[in-house]
Amino acid sequence: MKSLSEIETTTKRASKAAGFSWGESEEIGKCIRQLEMFGLPGIKHLNSYFHDRQKNIYENLSLIKSSNSSSSNPYCPIILGIGFLDQLKIVENYEKIYFSSIAYPIIFLSFLSRSSEIIGKKINVKFDHKEILLNLNVNIYSNFLNLEFPKNSKNLEINFIENKDNFSDDEWKSLYKLSENTFVEENDSLKKGAAGAGLTDND
Amino acid sequence: MRVQLRDPNTIMKLSRLGSFHQSKLSFLRSFLSEFKDWEYKKDIFNLNKLGYGEAVYSFTKDKRTYSLVCFANEIKDDERSDRVIATKWDAAFTLYDGVPSQKDIDRLKNEVPKQEVGRLSFKELTLSRANKSIRVFNHVVEKLSEGKQPDLELLSKVGYLYRTTAVYGSGKFGLADRFRIKNREEINGPFRLEMMLVYLVRQFTFDQVNHVAHQKNPSEAVQLDKKICKNLGIGNSTGLGMAPFIVNHPTLLNNWVLSREIALKKIREIKKVTKKESDLFIDCIKKSLTNITSWNTDSDYQQIKIKNLLKDIKKFITFIDNSLDFEEEYPFNKIYLWLEKEACEECIEYVVSIMMEPYNEITNSLVSQMSSEEDKYFTIPSSRTVNDLKNIIEKKYSNILKINFENKQNTQNFWFISKNKEEPRLADRFEESGSELEQPLAIARDVKKLYEKILNSQHNLTVGEFLSKNSKLRHIVRRVFIVEKFPYSEIQDNTIGKNIMPIDMLRLKLSFFGALKFDPRSDKWLRICMFQGAPLPDELKNYDEQWVYKTNM
């Protein structure tokens, strides 16, 4: 088994050899390491993408807007991913972000996963009837874990999920009430002596 | 009194970094301190008459065990090489996480002796190999088998029976990634498991030499005197592989140097020094003279440094004996100011290291701050402005900006990775091919390039906007934001100039390991000695902390 350190180093070097700058290659190394740690096929897709790049053209998007349509070729997932990280303060203000076509979306996901950690919000991604939850770069949750990731995604949509509870108020109250059974009801004597401070502080 | 931390523009120069010495903060010393109450055992010692076979040593505490698995092999003299191109070694080692089963040992027997071309697993933590110092090893076997102790003069010239030629960890060749073990309290310090491996290898070399001598002449042979063992360390041959490490781990480098600088600052700020403390300091300084006079090297470069060190230390001893009153306030500050004025860099750093000896209460807390969660500082703060970048560069790289990279001599060399051995190398850019594949280790040149680009950019742009048009400078932008927070994270020197001494970079790292007796064999590799004078494993429970300064060889 390859260690994550080997994966990151080799990915970084291969990315440089594939034409990316050292700084970009460092980003790619980190992202592929993270995908592999989550058990997702980062190395496989990166290899395949580098291979395809030799014969296909991919579009670079320098300024990400709320809706982004490539002219004829899919977006490069790496340049798009790095751009997403660099423009995070702006793009997080969009309610939804839409991309018409992205090559190797799993590679892009790894950058989104890091973005989720940086801004401290979960990110929901939908494309081709697939749904993925990026959870603060702690894990990636999807409804098609054992299925093949596509080489191209059409109509990819990103939502930043505001930090709010996953449960209702009633569910919380019910659980809290149960937790109260670990507390001791204080009588007068306990009120006087158990806390340490006085009952009034008017001095 | 408040003392300022020393200026990174002075301390992070290569000539200064190449004058660092071991100290209480060094990893091999903090390793001994951490593991002193662990149970040491020689679990397996299965060598044939000639000393070939396998052995296992372990440290155990509570439910945790670390086991060194050793494989000693027969090799021909012409196969023995310290260079990384070697494919066979006298012995190969791995540190196993737990107690290895026979099945593990059988697996490791196939892989560990192959080193870089073998495959390890997440159960192995570090990997190494070592070669005998043939003249010393054979001499010791010969003498012990005759019932005599070896010639101490010969032993003192070398200082060890074996030298390691590489020690790998952190995920190399399939070894466990650091994240798997980083939360273990006992390894809360850099390179602790690498130090454990080297320490146990040292013990293996004594056991092996005793075994071979005994097998040679069972009726007459004696064991190597324990006092002699204690005065032998384990050698190490180190090449350029270490140099990129310190450039590629800026926050880690910062935490090492910053700990040293904080220790010095706190010691200089001590108003009243007790007699016990000053006596210990003076004792270490005086006893350490043996370390200097027994420091052998053929390197003219190092010989000059040793000569100056010895001269200045003697002058320093005269100063503390005749002119310094430790009962006056802030004596260590006076000492430091004297050193700055009167001593060479080698001597300044030598004494700074020894100043730490009486002050466990200062150094102990710093030891645990010498690791780094590097990933935390990886993300570029892209919403900040180009003007911020400019200000940081002007403040943190002021000396670097003065270097003229139009001058060919300042870009004479380039760093590359050898295809043959996947190891870093340094070559002349104008004489050798391959500079188009240069590694990103020319930080000074690239900082200047970034600065020049910034001067021609709009200063109110965000860094993200700047990077969208200047992606080639991304790696250096990341570093600039790191050095903003970590003042000692950057070598404040040119790493590709004509006059670079790469061994300065190696020495910096090795001094933090705790190495002694740097012996440059060229400007690109050197030999050192580790654990010379250190307690033997069965002495760990109660040992003299200042053992470094009390060697007899």
Coordinates of C-alpha atoms in Angstrom, one line a residue, chain B residues 51-517:
Chain B
G51 CA 27.5 -12.2 13.1
Y52 CA 25.0 -12.5 10.3
G53 CA 21.3 -13.1 11.1
E54 CA 18.5 -11.2 12.8
A55 CA 17.9 -9.5 16.1
V56 CA 15.0 -7.7 17.8
Y57 CA 15.2 -5.0 20.5
S58 CA 12.3 -3.3 22.1
F59 CA 11.1 -0.4 24.3
T60 CA 7.8 -1.1 26.2
K61 CA 5.7 1.0 28.4
D62 CA 2.1 0.2 29.5
K63 CA 0.5 -1.3 26.4
R64 CA 2.9 0.3 23.8
T65 CA 5.9 -1.4 22.3
Y66 CA 8.4 -0.3 19.7
S67 CA 10.7 -3.0 18.3
L68 CA 13.8 -2.6 16.3
V69 CA 14.2 -5.4 13.8
C70 CA 17.8 -5.9 12.6
F71 CA 19.1 -7.9 9.7
A72 CA 22.9 -8.3 9.5
N73 CA 24.1 -9.5 6.1
E74 CA 27.4 -10.6 4.6
I75 CA 28.6 -8.2 1.9
K76 CA 31.8 -8.0 -0.1
D77 CA 34.2 -5.2 0.6
D78 CA 33.7 -3.7 -2.8
E79 CA 30.0 -3.6 -2.2
R80 CA 30.3 -1.4 0.9
S81 CA 29.5 2.2 0.1
D82 CA 28.2 5.1 2.1
R83 CA 26.7 6.7 -1.0
V84 CA 23.0 6.4 -1.7
I85 CA 23.7 4.5 -4.9
A86 CA 24.7 1.4 -2.8
T87 CA 22.4 -1.6 -2.9
K88 CA 23.8 -3.7 -0.1
W89 CA 24.8 -2.9 3.5
D90 CA 26.3 -4.7 6.4
A91 CA 23.0 -4.3 8.3
A92 CA 19.5 -3.1 7.7
F93 CA 16.9 -2.0 10.3
T94 CA 13.3 -1.1 10.7
L95 CA 11.4 0.1 13.7
Y96 CA 8.2 -1.9 14.0
D97 CA 5.1 -0.6 15.8
G98 CA 4.4 -3.3 18.3
V99 CA 5.8 -6.8 18.7
P100 CA 6.6 -8.4 15.4
S101 CA 5.4 -11.9 14.8
Q102 CA 7.6 -14.5 13.1
K103 CA 5.5 -13.9 10.0
D104 CA 6.3 -10.1 10.2
I105 CA 10.0 -10.9 10.6
D106 CA 9.9 -13.2 7.6
R107 CA 8.2 -10.4 5.5
L108 CA 10.6 -7.8 6.7
K109 CA 13.6 -10.1 6.0
N110 CA 12.6 -9.9 2.4
E111 CA 12.0 -6.1 2.2
V112 CA 14.2 -4.3 4.8
P113 CA 17.6 -5.3 3.3
K114 CA 16.5 -3.9 -0.1
Q115 CA 15.9 -0.5 1.5
E116 CA 14.6 2.0 -1.2
V117 CA 13.4 -0.8 -3.5
G118 CA 11.7 -2.8 -0.8
R119 CA 8.1 -2.1 0.4
L120 CA 7.2 -1.5 4.0
S121 CA 3.8 -1.3 5.6
F122 CA 2.0 1.0 8.0
K123 CA 3.2 -1.2 10.8
E124 CA 6.8 0.0 10.2
L125 CA 7.7 3.4 11.4
T126 CA 11.3 4.0 10.3
L127 CA 13.9 2.3 8.0
S128 CA 17.6 2.5 8.0
R129 CA 20.8 0.7 7.0
A130 CA 24.4 0.9 8.2
N131 CA 27.9 -0.1 7.3
K132 CA 30.7 -1.2 9.5
S133 CA 33.7 0.9 10.0
I134 CA 35.8 -2.1 8.9
R135 CA 39.0 -1.0 10.4
V136 CA 37.4 -0.4 13.8
F137 CA 35.0 -3.3 13.8
N138 CA 37.7 -5.9 12.8
H139 CA 40.2 -4.4 15.3
V140 CA 37.7 -4.7 18.1
V141 CA 36.7 -8.3 17.2
E142 CA 40.4 -9.2 17.0
K143 CA 41.3 -7.7 20.4
L144 CA 38.2 -8.9 22.3
S145 CA 38.8 -12.5 20.9
E146 CA 42.3 -12.3 22.3
G147 CA 40.9 -11.4 25.7
K148 CA 42.0 -7.7 25.4
Q149 CA 40.3 -4.4 25.1
P150 CA 40.7 -2.5 21.8
D151 CA 43.2 0.4 21.2
L152 CA 41.4 3.5 22.5
E153 CA 43.4 5.8 20.2
L154 CA 42.1 4.1 17.1
L155 CA 38.5 4.1 18.5
S156 CA 38.7 7.8 19.4
K157 CA 39.7 8.6 15.8
V158 CA 36.5 7.1 14.5
G159 CA 34.1 7.1 17.4
Y160 CA 31.8 4.3 16.3
L161 CA 31.6 0.7 15.0
Y162 CA 28.9 1.3 12.4
R163 CA 27.6 4.3 10.5
T164 CA 24.1 4.6 9.1
T165 CA 23.9 6.0 5.6
A166 CA 20.2 6.9 5.6
V167 CA 17.3 7.0 8.1
Y168 CA 13.9 7.2 6.6
G169 CA 10.5 7.8 8.2
S170 CA 7.1 9.5 7.6
G171 CA 5.6 7.4 4.8
K172 CA 8.7 6.7 2.7
F173 CA 8.6 3.4 0.8
G174 CA 5.2 2.6 2.4
L175 CA 6.2 3.3 6.0
A176 CA 3.5 4.6 8.3
D177 CA 2.4 8.2 7.6
R178 CA 3.1 10.6 10.5
F179 CA -0.6 11.3 10.9
R180 CA -1.3 7.8 12.1
I181 CA 0.9 8.2 15.1
K182 CA 1.2 11.9 15.7
N183 CA -1.1 12.0 18.7
R184 CA 1.0 9.6 20.8
E185 CA 2.4 11.5 23.7
E186 CA 5.8 9.9 23.7
I187 CA 6.6 11.0 20.2
N188 CA 5.5 14.6 20.7
G189 CA 8.8 15.9 19.3
P190 CA 10.3 15.7 15.8
F191 CA 12.2 12.6 14.6
R192 CA 11.8 10.8 17.9
L193 CA 11.3 7.4 16.4
E194 CA 14.3 8.0 14.0
M195 CA 16.3 8.7 17.2
M196 CA 15.0 5.5 18.8
L197 CA 16.1 3.5 15.8
V198 CA 19.6 4.9 15.8
Y199 CA 20.0 4.5 19.5
L200 CA 19.0 0.8 19.4
V201 CA 21.2 0.2 16.4
R202 CA 24.1 1.5 18.5
Q203 CA 23.4 -1.2 21.1
F204 CA 23.1 -3.8 18.3
T205 CA 26.6 -2.9 17.1
F206 CA 28.0 -3.6 20.6
D207 CA 26.1 -6.9 20.9
Q208 CA 27.2 -8.0 17.5
V209 CA 30.9 -7.2 18.0
N210 CA 30.8 -9.1 21.3
H211 CA 29.1 -12.0 19.7
V212 CA 31.6 -12.3 16.8
A213 CA 34.6 -12.1 19.1
H214 CA 33.1 -14.7 21.4
Q215 CA 32.4 -17.1 18.5
K216 CA 35.9 -16.6 17.2
N217 CA 37.5 -17.6 20.5
P218 CA 35.0 -18.7 23.1
S219 CA 37.5 -19.6 25.7
E220 CA 39.5 -16.4 25.6
A221 CA 37.1 -13.7 24.4
V222 CA 36.0 -10.8 26.7
Q223 CA 33.2 -8.4 26.3
L224 CA 33.8 -4.8 25.2
D225 CA 34.2 -2.7 28.3
K226 CA 31.0 -0.9 29.1
K227 CA 32.8 2.4 29.6
I228 CA 34.3 2.0 26.1
C229 CA 30.8 1.2 24.7
K230 CA 29.4 4.3 26.3
N231 CA 32.1 6.4 24.6
L232 CA 31.2 5.0 21.2
G233 CA 28.3 6.4 19.3
I234 CA 26.8 5.5 16.0
G235 CA 28.2 7.2 12.9
N236 CA 26.2 8.7 10.1
S237 CA 27.0 9.6 6.5
T238 CA 24.8 12.3 5.2
G239 CA 24.5 13.8 1.7
L240 CA 22.3 16.4 0.1
G241 CA 19.1 14.5 0.8
M242 CA 18.7 16.5 4.0
A243 CA 19.1 19.9 2.4
P244 CA 15.7 20.3 0.7
F245 CA 14.0 19.0 3.8
I246 CA 14.6 22.3 5.7
V247 CA 13.5 24.4 2.7
N248 CA 10.4 22.2 2.2
H249 CA 9.3 22.3 5.9
P250 CA 9.3 26.0 6.7
T251 CA 7.1 26.0 9.8
L252 CA 9.0 23.0 11.2
L253 CA 12.3 24.8 10.7
N254 CA 10.8 27.8 12.4
N255 CA 9.7 25.9 15.4
W256 CA 13.2 24.3 15.9
V257 CA 15.1 27.6 15.6
L258 CA 12.4 29.6 17.5
S259 CA 12.7 27.2 20.4
R260 CA 16.4 27.7 20.5
E261 CA 16.0 31.5 20.3
I262 CA 13.3 31.6 23.0
A263 CA 15.6 29.5 25.3
L264 CA 18.5 31.9 24.7
K265 CA 16.2 35.0 25.3
K266 CA 14.9 33.5 28.6
I267 CA 18.3 32.6 29.8
R268 CA 19.7 36.1 29.0
E269 CA 16.8 37.5 31.0
I270 CA 17.6 35.6 34.2
K271 CA 18.5 38.2 36.8
K272 CA 20.1 36.1 39.4
V273 CA 21.9 32.9 38.6
T274 CA 22.5 30.4 41.4
K275 CA 25.9 29.0 42.2
K276 CA 24.6 25.5 41.2
E277 CA 23.6 26.8 37.8
S278 CA 26.7 28.7 37.1
D279 CA 28.9 25.8 38.3
L280 CA 27.1 23.4 36.0
F281 CA 27.5 25.8 33.0
I282 CA 31.2 26.3 33.7
D283 CA 31.7 22.6 34.2
C284 CA 30.1 21.8 30.9
I285 CA 32.1 24.4 29.1
K286 CA 35.4 23.2 30.5
K287 CA 34.6 19.5 30.1
S288 CA 33.4 20.0 26.5
L289 CA 37.0 20.9 25.5
T290 CA 37.5 17.2 24.9
N291 CA 34.7 17.3 22.3
I292 CA 36.7 19.9 20.4
T293 CA 40.1 18.5 20.8
S294 CA 38.9 15.0 19.7
W295 CA 37.0 16.4 16.8
N296 CA 38.9 14.9 13.8
T297 CA 38.4 15.9 10.2
D298 CA 40.4 16.1 7.1
S299 CA 38.3 19.0 5.8
D300 CA 40.2 22.3 5.6
Y301 CA 37.0 24.1 5.9
Q302 CA 36.1 22.4 9.2
Q303 CA 39.6 22.4 10.5
I304 CA 39.7 26.2 10.4
K305 CA 36.3 26.4 12.1
I306 CA 37.5 24.0 14.9
K307 CA 40.7 25.9 15.3
N308 CA 38.8 29.2 15.7
L309 CA 36.3 27.5 18.0
L310 CA 39.1 26.2 20.3
K311 CA 40.9 29.5 20.3
D312 CA 37.7 31.4 21.2
I313 CA 36.5 28.9 23.8
K314 CA 39.9 29.2 25.6
K315 CA 39.5 33.0 25.5
F316 CA 36.0 32.6 26.8
I317 CA 37.1 30.5 29.7
T318 CA 39.6 33.1 30.6
F319 CA 36.8 35.7 30.5
I320 CA 34.5 33.7 32.8
D321 CA 37.3 32.8 35.1
N322 CA 38.8 36.3 35.4
S323 CA 36.3 39.0 34.3
L324 CA 32.8 37.7 34.9
D325 CA 31.1 37.7 38.2
F326 CA 28.1 35.3 38.2
E327 CA 26.7 37.1 41.3
E328 CA 26.1 40.2 39.3
E329 CA 22.7 40.6 37.6
Y330 CA 22.0 39.1 34.2
P331 CA 25.3 37.3 33.8
F332 CA 24.2 35.3 30.8
N333 CA 23.3 38.4 29.0
K334 CA 26.8 39.7 29.7
I335 CA 28.2 36.5 28.4
Y336 CA 26.1 36.7 25.2
L337 CA 27.1 40.3 24.5
W338 CA 30.8 39.4 25.1
L339 CA 30.4 36.5 22.6
E340 CA 28.9 38.7 20.0
K341 CA 31.8 41.1 20.3
E342 CA 34.7 38.7 20.8
A343 CA 33.9 35.2 19.3
C344 CA 33.4 33.5 16.0
E345 CA 30.0 32.2 14.9
E346 CA 31.0 28.7 15.7
C347 CA 31.9 29.7 19.3
I348 CA 28.8 31.9 19.8
E349 CA 26.5 29.0 18.9
Y350 CA 28.6 26.5 20.9
V351 CA 28.2 28.5 24.1
V352 CA 24.5 29.3 23.4
S353 CA 23.9 25.5 23.4
I354 CA 25.7 25.0 26.7
M355 CA 23.9 27.9 28.3
M356 CA 20.8 25.7 28.2
E357 CA 22.3 23.0 30.4
P358 CA 21.3 24.2 33.8
Y359 CA 17.7 25.1 32.7
N360 CA 15.4 22.2 32.3
E361 CA 12.5 24.3 33.3
I362 CA 13.1 26.4 30.2
T363 CA 14.0 23.7 27.7
N364 CA 11.5 21.0 28.7
S365 CA 8.4 23.0 27.7
L366 CA 10.1 24.1 24.4
V367 CA 10.8 20.5 23.4
S368 CA 7.1 19.8 22.9
Q369 CA 6.8 22.9 20.7
M370 CA 9.3 21.7 18.1
S371 CA 6.8 19.8 15.9
S372 CA 4.5 21.5 13.4
E373 CA 1.1 20.9 12.0
E374 CA 2.3 22.1 8.6
D375 CA -1.0 21.7 6.7
K376 CA -2.6 24.4 8.9
Y377 CA -0.5 27.0 7.1
F378 CA -0.8 25.7 3.6
T379 CA -3.7 27.7 2.3
I380 CA -2.9 31.0 0.8
P381 CA -4.9 33.9 2.3
S382 CA -6.0 34.9 -1.2
S383 CA -8.4 37.7 -0.1
R384 CA -5.4 39.8 1.2
T385 CA -3.9 42.3 -1.1
V386 CA -0.8 42.6 -3.2
N387 CA 0.2 45.5 -1.0
D388 CA 0.2 43.2 2.0
L389 CA 2.5 40.8 0.1
K390 CA 4.8 43.7 -0.8
N391 CA 5.0 44.9 2.8
I392 CA 5.8 41.4 4.1
I393 CA 8.6 40.9 1.5
E394 CA 10.2 44.3 2.3
K395 CA 10.1 43.5 6.0
K396 CA 11.0 39.9 6.1
Y397 CA 13.4 39.5 3.1
S398 CA 15.2 42.8 3.2
N399 CA 18.7 41.2 2.7
I400 CA 17.4 38.9 0.0
L401 CA 16.2 41.9 -2.0
K402 CA 19.7 43.2 -2.1
I403 CA 21.0 40.2 -4.1
N404 CA 21.6 40.8 -7.7
F405 CA 20.3 37.8 -9.6
E406 CA 21.4 39.2 -12.9
N407 CA 24.9 38.4 -11.8
K408 CA 25.6 34.8 -13.1
Q409 CA 27.5 33.9 -10.0
N410 CA 24.3 34.3 -7.9
T411 CA 22.4 31.7 -10.0
Q412 CA 25.4 29.5 -10.6
N413 CA 23.8 26.3 -9.2
F414 CA 20.5 24.5 -9.5
W415 CA 18.9 21.8 -7.4
F416 CA 17.5 18.7 -9.1
I417 CA 16.2 15.2 -8.3
S418 CA 18.4 12.5 -9.7
K419 CA 16.4 10.1 -11.9
N420 CA 18.6 7.2 -10.9
K421 CA 18.1 7.4 -7.1
E422 CA 15.4 10.0 -6.7
E423 CA 17.7 12.0 -4.4
P424 CA 18.4 15.7 -4.4
R425 CA 21.5 17.0 -6.2
L426 CA 23.2 20.3 -6.9
A427 CA 24.9 21.2 -10.1
D428 CA 26.3 24.1 -12.1
R429 CA 23.6 25.6 -14.2
F430 CA 26.0 26.8 -16.9
E431 CA 28.0 23.6 -17.2
E432 CA 25.5 20.8 -16.7
S433 CA 22.2 19.9 -18.4
G434 CA 18.9 19.6 -16.5
S435 CA 18.4 23.1 -15.1
E436 CA 15.0 23.2 -16.9
L437 CA 13.9 20.6 -14.3
E438 CA 15.1 22.7 -11.4
Q439 CA 13.4 22.1 -8.0
P440 CA 11.7 25.0 -6.3
L441 CA 14.5 25.5 -3.8
A442 CA 15.9 28.8 -5.0
I443 CA 13.7 30.7 -2.6
A444 CA 15.8 33.9 -2.5
R445 CA 15.8 34.2 -6.3
D446 CA 12.0 33.5 -6.5
V447 CA 11.2 36.0 -3.7
K448 CA 13.0 38.7 -5.7
K449 CA 11.2 37.7 -8.8
L450 CA 7.9 37.9 -7.0
Y451 CA 8.8 41.3 -5.6
E452 CA 9.7 42.7 -9.0
K453 CA 6.4 41.4 -10.4
I454 CA 4.6 43.0 -7.6
L455 CA 6.2 46.4 -8.2
N456 CA 4.6 46.3 -11.7
S457 CA 1.2 45.2 -10.4
Q458 CA -1.7 47.1 -9.0
H459 CA -1.3 47.1 -5.2
N460 CA -5.0 46.9 -4.4
L461 CA -5.5 43.6 -6.3
T462 CA -6.3 40.7 -4.1
V463 CA -3.7 37.9 -4.0
G464 CA -6.2 35.6 -5.6
E465 CA -6.5 38.0 -8.6
F466 CA -2.7 38.4 -8.7
L467 CA -2.3 34.6 -8.8
S468 CA -4.8 34.1 -11.6
K469 CA -2.2 35.9 -13.8
N470 CA 1.0 34.8 -12.1
S471 CA 0.5 31.1 -11.2
K472 CA 4.2 30.4 -11.6
L473 CA 4.8 32.4 -8.4
R474 CA 2.2 30.5 -6.4
H475 CA 4.7 28.5 -4.4
I476 CA 6.6 31.6 -3.3
V477 CA 3.5 33.5 -2.4
R478 CA 2.6 30.7 0.0
R479 CA 6.0 31.0 1.6
V480 CA 5.8 34.8 2.0
F481 CA 2.6 34.4 4.0
I482 CA 4.3 31.6 6.1
V483 CA 7.3 33.8 7.0
E484 CA 4.9 36.6 8.0
K485 CA 3.8 34.3 11.0
F486 CA 7.0 32.3 11.4
P487 CA 10.1 34.5 11.5
Y488 CA 12.7 31.7 11.5
S489 CA 11.0 29.7 8.7
E490 CA 13.3 30.9 5.9
I491 CA 17.0 30.6 5.2
Q492 CA 17.9 34.2 4.7
D493 CA 20.5 33.4 2.1
N494 CA 21.0 32.4 -1.5
T495 CA 20.8 28.7 -1.9
I496 CA 21.9 28.6 -5.6
G497 CA 24.9 31.0 -5.5
K498 CA 28.4 30.0 -6.6
N499 CA 29.7 30.0 -3.0
I500 CA 27.0 28.1 -1.4
M501 CA 28.2 25.5 1.2
P502 CA 25.4 22.9 1.1
I503 CA 26.8 21.2 4.2
D504 CA 25.7 24.2 6.2
M505 CA 22.1 23.2 5.5
L506 CA 22.9 19.6 6.5
R507 CA 24.7 20.7 9.7
L508 CA 21.7 22.8 10.8
K509 CA 19.5 19.8 10.7
L510 CA 22.0 17.5 12.2
S511 CA 22.7 19.8 15.1
F512 CA 19.0 19.6 16.0
F513 CA 19.3 15.8 15.8
G514 CA 22.0 16.1 18.3
A515 CA 25.0 15.1 16.1
L516 CA 28.6 15.7 17.2
K517 CA 31.9 16.0 15.4

